[in-house]
XYZ file of C-alpha atoms in Angstrom:
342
model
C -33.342 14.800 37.549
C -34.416 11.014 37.365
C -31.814 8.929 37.040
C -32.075 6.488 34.232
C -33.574 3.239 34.296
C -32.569 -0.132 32.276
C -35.798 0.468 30.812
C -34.701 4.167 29.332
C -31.499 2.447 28.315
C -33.571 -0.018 26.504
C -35.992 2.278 24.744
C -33.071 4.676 23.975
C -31.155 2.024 22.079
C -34.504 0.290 20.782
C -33.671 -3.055 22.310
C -35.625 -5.385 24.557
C -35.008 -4.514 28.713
C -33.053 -8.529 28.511
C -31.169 -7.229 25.487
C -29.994 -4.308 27.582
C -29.510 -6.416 30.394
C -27.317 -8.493 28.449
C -25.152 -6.066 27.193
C -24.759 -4.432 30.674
C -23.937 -8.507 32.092
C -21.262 -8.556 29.430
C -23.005 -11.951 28.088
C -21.623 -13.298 24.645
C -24.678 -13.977 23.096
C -24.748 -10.371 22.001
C -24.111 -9.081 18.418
C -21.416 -6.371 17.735
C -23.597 -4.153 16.451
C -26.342 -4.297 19.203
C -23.524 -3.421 21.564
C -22.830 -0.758 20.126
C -25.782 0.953 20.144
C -26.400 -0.136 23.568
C -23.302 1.821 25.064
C -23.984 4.720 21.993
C -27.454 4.987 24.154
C -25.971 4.649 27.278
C -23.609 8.153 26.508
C -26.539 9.900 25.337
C -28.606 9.754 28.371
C -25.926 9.430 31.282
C -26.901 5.716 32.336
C -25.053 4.858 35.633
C -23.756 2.145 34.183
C -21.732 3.277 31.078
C -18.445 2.685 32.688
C -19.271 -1.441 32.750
C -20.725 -1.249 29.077
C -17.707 0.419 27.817
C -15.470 -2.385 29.826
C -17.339 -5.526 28.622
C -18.047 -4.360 25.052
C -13.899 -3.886 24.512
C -13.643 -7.036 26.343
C -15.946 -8.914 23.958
C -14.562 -7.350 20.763
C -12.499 -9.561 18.729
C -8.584 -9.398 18.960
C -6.653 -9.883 16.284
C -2.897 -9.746 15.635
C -1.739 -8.930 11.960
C 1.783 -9.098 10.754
C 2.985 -6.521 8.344
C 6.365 -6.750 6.024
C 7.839 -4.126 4.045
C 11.062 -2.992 2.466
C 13.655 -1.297 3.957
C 13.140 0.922 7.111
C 15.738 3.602 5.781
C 12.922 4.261 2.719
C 10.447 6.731 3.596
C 7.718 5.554 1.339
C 7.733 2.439 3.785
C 7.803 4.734 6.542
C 4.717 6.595 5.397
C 2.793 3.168 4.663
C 3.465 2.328 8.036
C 1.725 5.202 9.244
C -0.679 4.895 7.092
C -1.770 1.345 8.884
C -1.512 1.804 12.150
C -3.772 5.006 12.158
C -6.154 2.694 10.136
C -5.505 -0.184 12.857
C -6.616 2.522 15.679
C -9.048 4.050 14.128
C -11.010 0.549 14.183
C -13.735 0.546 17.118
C -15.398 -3.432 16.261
C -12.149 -5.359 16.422
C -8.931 -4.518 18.329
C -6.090 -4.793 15.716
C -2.569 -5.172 16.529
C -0.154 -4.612 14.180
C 3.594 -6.411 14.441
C 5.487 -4.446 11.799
C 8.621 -5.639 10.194
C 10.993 -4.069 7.800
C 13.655 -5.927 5.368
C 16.896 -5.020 5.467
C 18.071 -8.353 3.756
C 15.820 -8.728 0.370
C 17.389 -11.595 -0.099
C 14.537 -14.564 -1.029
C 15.926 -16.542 1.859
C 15.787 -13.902 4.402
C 11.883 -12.860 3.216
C 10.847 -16.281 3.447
C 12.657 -17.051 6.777
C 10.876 -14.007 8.143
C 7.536 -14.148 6.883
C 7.217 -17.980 8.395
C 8.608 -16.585 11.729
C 5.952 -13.558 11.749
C 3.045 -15.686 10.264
C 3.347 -18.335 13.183
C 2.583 -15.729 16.120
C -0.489 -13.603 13.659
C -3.451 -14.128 12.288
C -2.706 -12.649 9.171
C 0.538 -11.777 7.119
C 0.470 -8.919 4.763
C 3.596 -8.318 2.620
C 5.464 -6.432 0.165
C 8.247 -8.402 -1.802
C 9.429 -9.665 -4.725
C 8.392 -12.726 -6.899
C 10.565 -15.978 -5.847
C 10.052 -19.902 -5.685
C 11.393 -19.676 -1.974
C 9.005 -16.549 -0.785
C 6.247 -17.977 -3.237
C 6.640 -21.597 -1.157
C 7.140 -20.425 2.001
C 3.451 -18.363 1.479
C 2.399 -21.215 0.530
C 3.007 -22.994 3.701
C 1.450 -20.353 5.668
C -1.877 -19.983 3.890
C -1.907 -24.114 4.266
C -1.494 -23.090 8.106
C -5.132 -21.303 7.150
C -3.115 -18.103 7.508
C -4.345 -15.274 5.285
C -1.549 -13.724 2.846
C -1.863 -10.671 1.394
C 0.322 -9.016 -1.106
C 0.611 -5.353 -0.111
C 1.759 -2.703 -3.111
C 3.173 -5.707 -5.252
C 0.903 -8.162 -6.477
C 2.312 -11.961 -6.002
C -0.043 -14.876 -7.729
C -1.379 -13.830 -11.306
C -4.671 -16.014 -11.400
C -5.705 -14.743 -7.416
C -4.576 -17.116 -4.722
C -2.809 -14.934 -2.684
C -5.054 -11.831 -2.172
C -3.894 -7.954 -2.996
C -4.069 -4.611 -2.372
C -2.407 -2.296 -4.664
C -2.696 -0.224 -8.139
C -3.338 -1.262 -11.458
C -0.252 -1.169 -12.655
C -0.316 -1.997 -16.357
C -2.476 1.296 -16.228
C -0.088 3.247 -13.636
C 2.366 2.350 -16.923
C 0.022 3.573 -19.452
C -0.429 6.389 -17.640
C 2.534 7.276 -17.117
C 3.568 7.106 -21.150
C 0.580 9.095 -22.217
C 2.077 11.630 -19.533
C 5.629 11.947 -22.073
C 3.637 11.957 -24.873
C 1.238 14.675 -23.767
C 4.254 16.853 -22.191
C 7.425 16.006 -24.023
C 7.999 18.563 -26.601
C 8.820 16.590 -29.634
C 9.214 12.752 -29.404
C 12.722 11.237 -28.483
C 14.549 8.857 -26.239
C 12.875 7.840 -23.113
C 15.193 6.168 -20.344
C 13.178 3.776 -18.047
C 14.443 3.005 -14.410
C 13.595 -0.456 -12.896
C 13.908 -1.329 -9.127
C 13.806 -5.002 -10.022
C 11.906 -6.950 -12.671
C 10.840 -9.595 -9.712
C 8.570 -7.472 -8.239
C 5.257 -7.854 -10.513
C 3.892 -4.501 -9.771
C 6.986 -2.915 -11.695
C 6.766 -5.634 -14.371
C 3.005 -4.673 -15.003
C 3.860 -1.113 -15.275
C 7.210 -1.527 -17.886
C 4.519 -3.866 -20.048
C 1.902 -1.017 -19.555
C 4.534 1.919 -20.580
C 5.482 -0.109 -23.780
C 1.961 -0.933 -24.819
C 1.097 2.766 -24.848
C 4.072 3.590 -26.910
C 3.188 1.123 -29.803
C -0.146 1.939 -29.478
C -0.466 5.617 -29.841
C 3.292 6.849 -29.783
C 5.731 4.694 -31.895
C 7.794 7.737 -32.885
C 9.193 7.768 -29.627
C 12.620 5.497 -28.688
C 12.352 3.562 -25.310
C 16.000 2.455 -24.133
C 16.140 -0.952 -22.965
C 15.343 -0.576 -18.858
C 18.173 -0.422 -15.919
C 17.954 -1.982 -12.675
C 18.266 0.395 -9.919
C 18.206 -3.250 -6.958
C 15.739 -0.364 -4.434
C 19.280 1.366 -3.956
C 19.199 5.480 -4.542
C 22.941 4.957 -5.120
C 22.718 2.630 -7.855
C 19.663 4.854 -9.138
C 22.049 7.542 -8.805
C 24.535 5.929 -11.088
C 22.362 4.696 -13.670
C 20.897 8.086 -14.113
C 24.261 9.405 -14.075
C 25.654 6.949 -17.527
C 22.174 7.431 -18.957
C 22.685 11.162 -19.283
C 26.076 10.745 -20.019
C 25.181 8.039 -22.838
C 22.281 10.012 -24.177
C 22.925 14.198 -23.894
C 19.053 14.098 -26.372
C 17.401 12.473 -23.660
C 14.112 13.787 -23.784
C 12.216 11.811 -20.735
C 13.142 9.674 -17.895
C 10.618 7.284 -15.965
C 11.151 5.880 -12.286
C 9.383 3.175 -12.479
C 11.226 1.273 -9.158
C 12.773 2.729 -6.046
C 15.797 4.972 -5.738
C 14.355 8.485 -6.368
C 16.615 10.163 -4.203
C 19.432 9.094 -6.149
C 17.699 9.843 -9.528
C 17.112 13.389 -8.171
C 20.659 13.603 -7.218
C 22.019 12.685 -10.727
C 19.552 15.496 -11.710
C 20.665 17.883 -9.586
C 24.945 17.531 -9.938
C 24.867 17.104 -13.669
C 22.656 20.436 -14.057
C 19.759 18.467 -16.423
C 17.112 18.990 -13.436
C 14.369 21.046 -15.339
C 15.733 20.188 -19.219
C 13.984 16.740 -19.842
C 10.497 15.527 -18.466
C 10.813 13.187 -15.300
C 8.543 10.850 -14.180
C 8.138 9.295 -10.593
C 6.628 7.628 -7.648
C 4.707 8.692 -4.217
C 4.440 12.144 -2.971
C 7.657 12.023 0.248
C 9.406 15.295 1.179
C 12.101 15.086 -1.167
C 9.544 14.452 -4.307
C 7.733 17.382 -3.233
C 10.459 19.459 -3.285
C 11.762 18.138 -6.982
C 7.879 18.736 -8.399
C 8.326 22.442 -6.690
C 11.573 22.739 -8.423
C 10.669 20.955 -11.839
C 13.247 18.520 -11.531
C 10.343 15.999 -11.226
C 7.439 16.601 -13.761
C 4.870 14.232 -12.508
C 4.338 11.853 -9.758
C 2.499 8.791 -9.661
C 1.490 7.856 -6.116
C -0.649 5.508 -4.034
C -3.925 6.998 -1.591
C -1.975 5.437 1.506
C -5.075 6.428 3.638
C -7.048 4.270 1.053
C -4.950 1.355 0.819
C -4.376 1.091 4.312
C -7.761 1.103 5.087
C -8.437 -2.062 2.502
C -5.602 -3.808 4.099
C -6.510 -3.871 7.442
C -10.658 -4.226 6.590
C -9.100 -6.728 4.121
C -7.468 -8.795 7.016
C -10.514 -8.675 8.763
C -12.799 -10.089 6.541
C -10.575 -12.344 5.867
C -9.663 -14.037 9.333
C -13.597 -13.312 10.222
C -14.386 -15.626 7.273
C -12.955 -18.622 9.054
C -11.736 -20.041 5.713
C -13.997 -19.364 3.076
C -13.346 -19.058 -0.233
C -13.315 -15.533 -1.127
C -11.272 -12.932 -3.046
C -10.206 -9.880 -0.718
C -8.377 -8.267 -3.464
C -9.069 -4.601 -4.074
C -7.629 -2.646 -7.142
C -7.301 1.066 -5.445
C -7.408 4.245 -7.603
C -3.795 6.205 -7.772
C -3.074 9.523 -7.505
C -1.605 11.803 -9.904
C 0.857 15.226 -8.602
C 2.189 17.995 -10.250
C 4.121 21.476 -8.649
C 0.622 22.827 -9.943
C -1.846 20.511 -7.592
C 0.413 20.086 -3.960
């Protein structure tokens, strides 16, 4: 057979023989896109020189280094998140992202802060997950005056917009999650409510949401005033333990912060797993297992492929723009689990 010509290249990919050229040259004054199709033509028909388009179209693709935050590396809901972005990262074929991920041990404000300046100073783009504080809020500051992009990742950080996010509605994820122990809970009754920590907005939104429901549409039911589980399945584990001691009519419990594990626990060694409805977060192993079980009713959890995927585009866009003024927030749509729909 003929070997192929520049000129099949060209008519192959629909581009001019000095387009083709071009691309083969490795010249800059190509777009992405024509590249693309280029080397996509350049595969179909066996061109000779397919190894040199594939070389000088990764070498002209833009690089770009994004730094990533989350909570503690012993959590695995931050694990899965993780995952989550670095498959999104290499699944990417017009940039080459790297991703520098970062867990916090610390939570301490001071530590966050200290961190996210140290991370944002060697990236292009910081996204994080942390809680509301003058020192984190002024230290992200600083780095978006740097013309580094922030983005809040799972808990939204700046009200009116100036720090961009990707995350849940969460005065809805709250609503939700009432109409959920109104719809299921057998008669109306107390309702215990399980906080992480009021500083991070995304659990605020959702406590606001739960409550508006309840005077809305469901007023005959008691909400006890919410405890504060600090992210730590042993404190979880406690609290769950005095509410069910404090309250043997109990008729619902909502996780609305971390420590599931610990909530599952108190469950489990005081023998109520299965007598009260129990809502919670994200869909790991050990919430699986609870739904399968019934010691967890419902689960209320984000599409990690989904908000992974707006992260990184998010980052993107944002670093492409060069400083415009644009919103890269996206609201993304959660996901709701029962034993009945794994």
């Amino acid at each position: 057979m003929k070997r192929p010509t520049i000129r099949d290249l060209a008519d192959t990919a629909g581009v001019s023989i000095a387009t083709a050229n071009r691309v083969l040259s490795g010249a800059e004054n190509v777009r992405t896109p024509t590249r693309e199709k280029v080397q996509a033509a350049a595969e179909s028909i066996g061109f000779y020189g397919l190894g040199a388009i594939q070389a000088r179209n990764a070498a002209a693709r833009p690089k770009y280094r994004f730094g990533v935050i989350l909570l503690q590396p012993h959590r695995p809901f931050y694990q899965l998140v993780a995952r989550a972005l670095l498959q999104e990262a290499a699944a990417i074929e017009a940039v080459d992202v790297e991703l520098k991920i970062e867990y916090l041990e610390d939570l301490a404000p001071q530590n966050t802060a200290a961190r996210a300046l140290a991370l944002a100073s060697e990236c292009d783009a910081l996204c994080i997950t942390t809680a509301v504080h003058p020192v984190v809020t002024q230290a992200l500051e600083e780095i978006q005056s740097r013309g580094i992009p922030v983005f809040a990742l799972i808990s939204q950080l700046a009200a009116t917009g100036q720090i961009h996010y990707i995350g849940l509605d969460n005065w809805k994820v709250g609503r939700t999650a009432a109409w959920a122990f109104d719809h299921i809970c057998k008669k109306p009754g107390k309702i215990g409510l399980l906080m992480g920590n009021p500083r991070y907005r995304n659990q605020e939104m959702n406590e606001t949401g739960f409550r508006s429901y309840f005077r809305e549409h469901a007023p005959e039911f008691l909400l006890l005033e919410p405890l504060s589980t600090f992210e730590s399945s042993a404190v979880a584990q406690e609290m769950t333990e005095r509410l069910l001691d404090q309250h043997n009519d109990l008729a619902g419990l909502y996780v609305a912060g971390g420590g599931i594990s610990g909530v599952l626990a108190a469950l489990r060694t005081t023998e109520r797993a299965g007598t009260l409805v129990v809502v919670g977060y994200e869909l790991m192993d050990n919430v699986k297992s609870a739904l399968l079980d019934g010691a967890l009713t419902l689960s209320i959890a984000h599409p990690l492929e989904r908000l992974a995927d707006e992260a990184v585009k998010g980052m993107i866009a944002a670093v492409a723009s060069k400083g415009a003024q644009a919103s890269y927030t996206k609201i993304v749509p959660f996901e709701m689990y029962t034993r009945e729909n794994l």
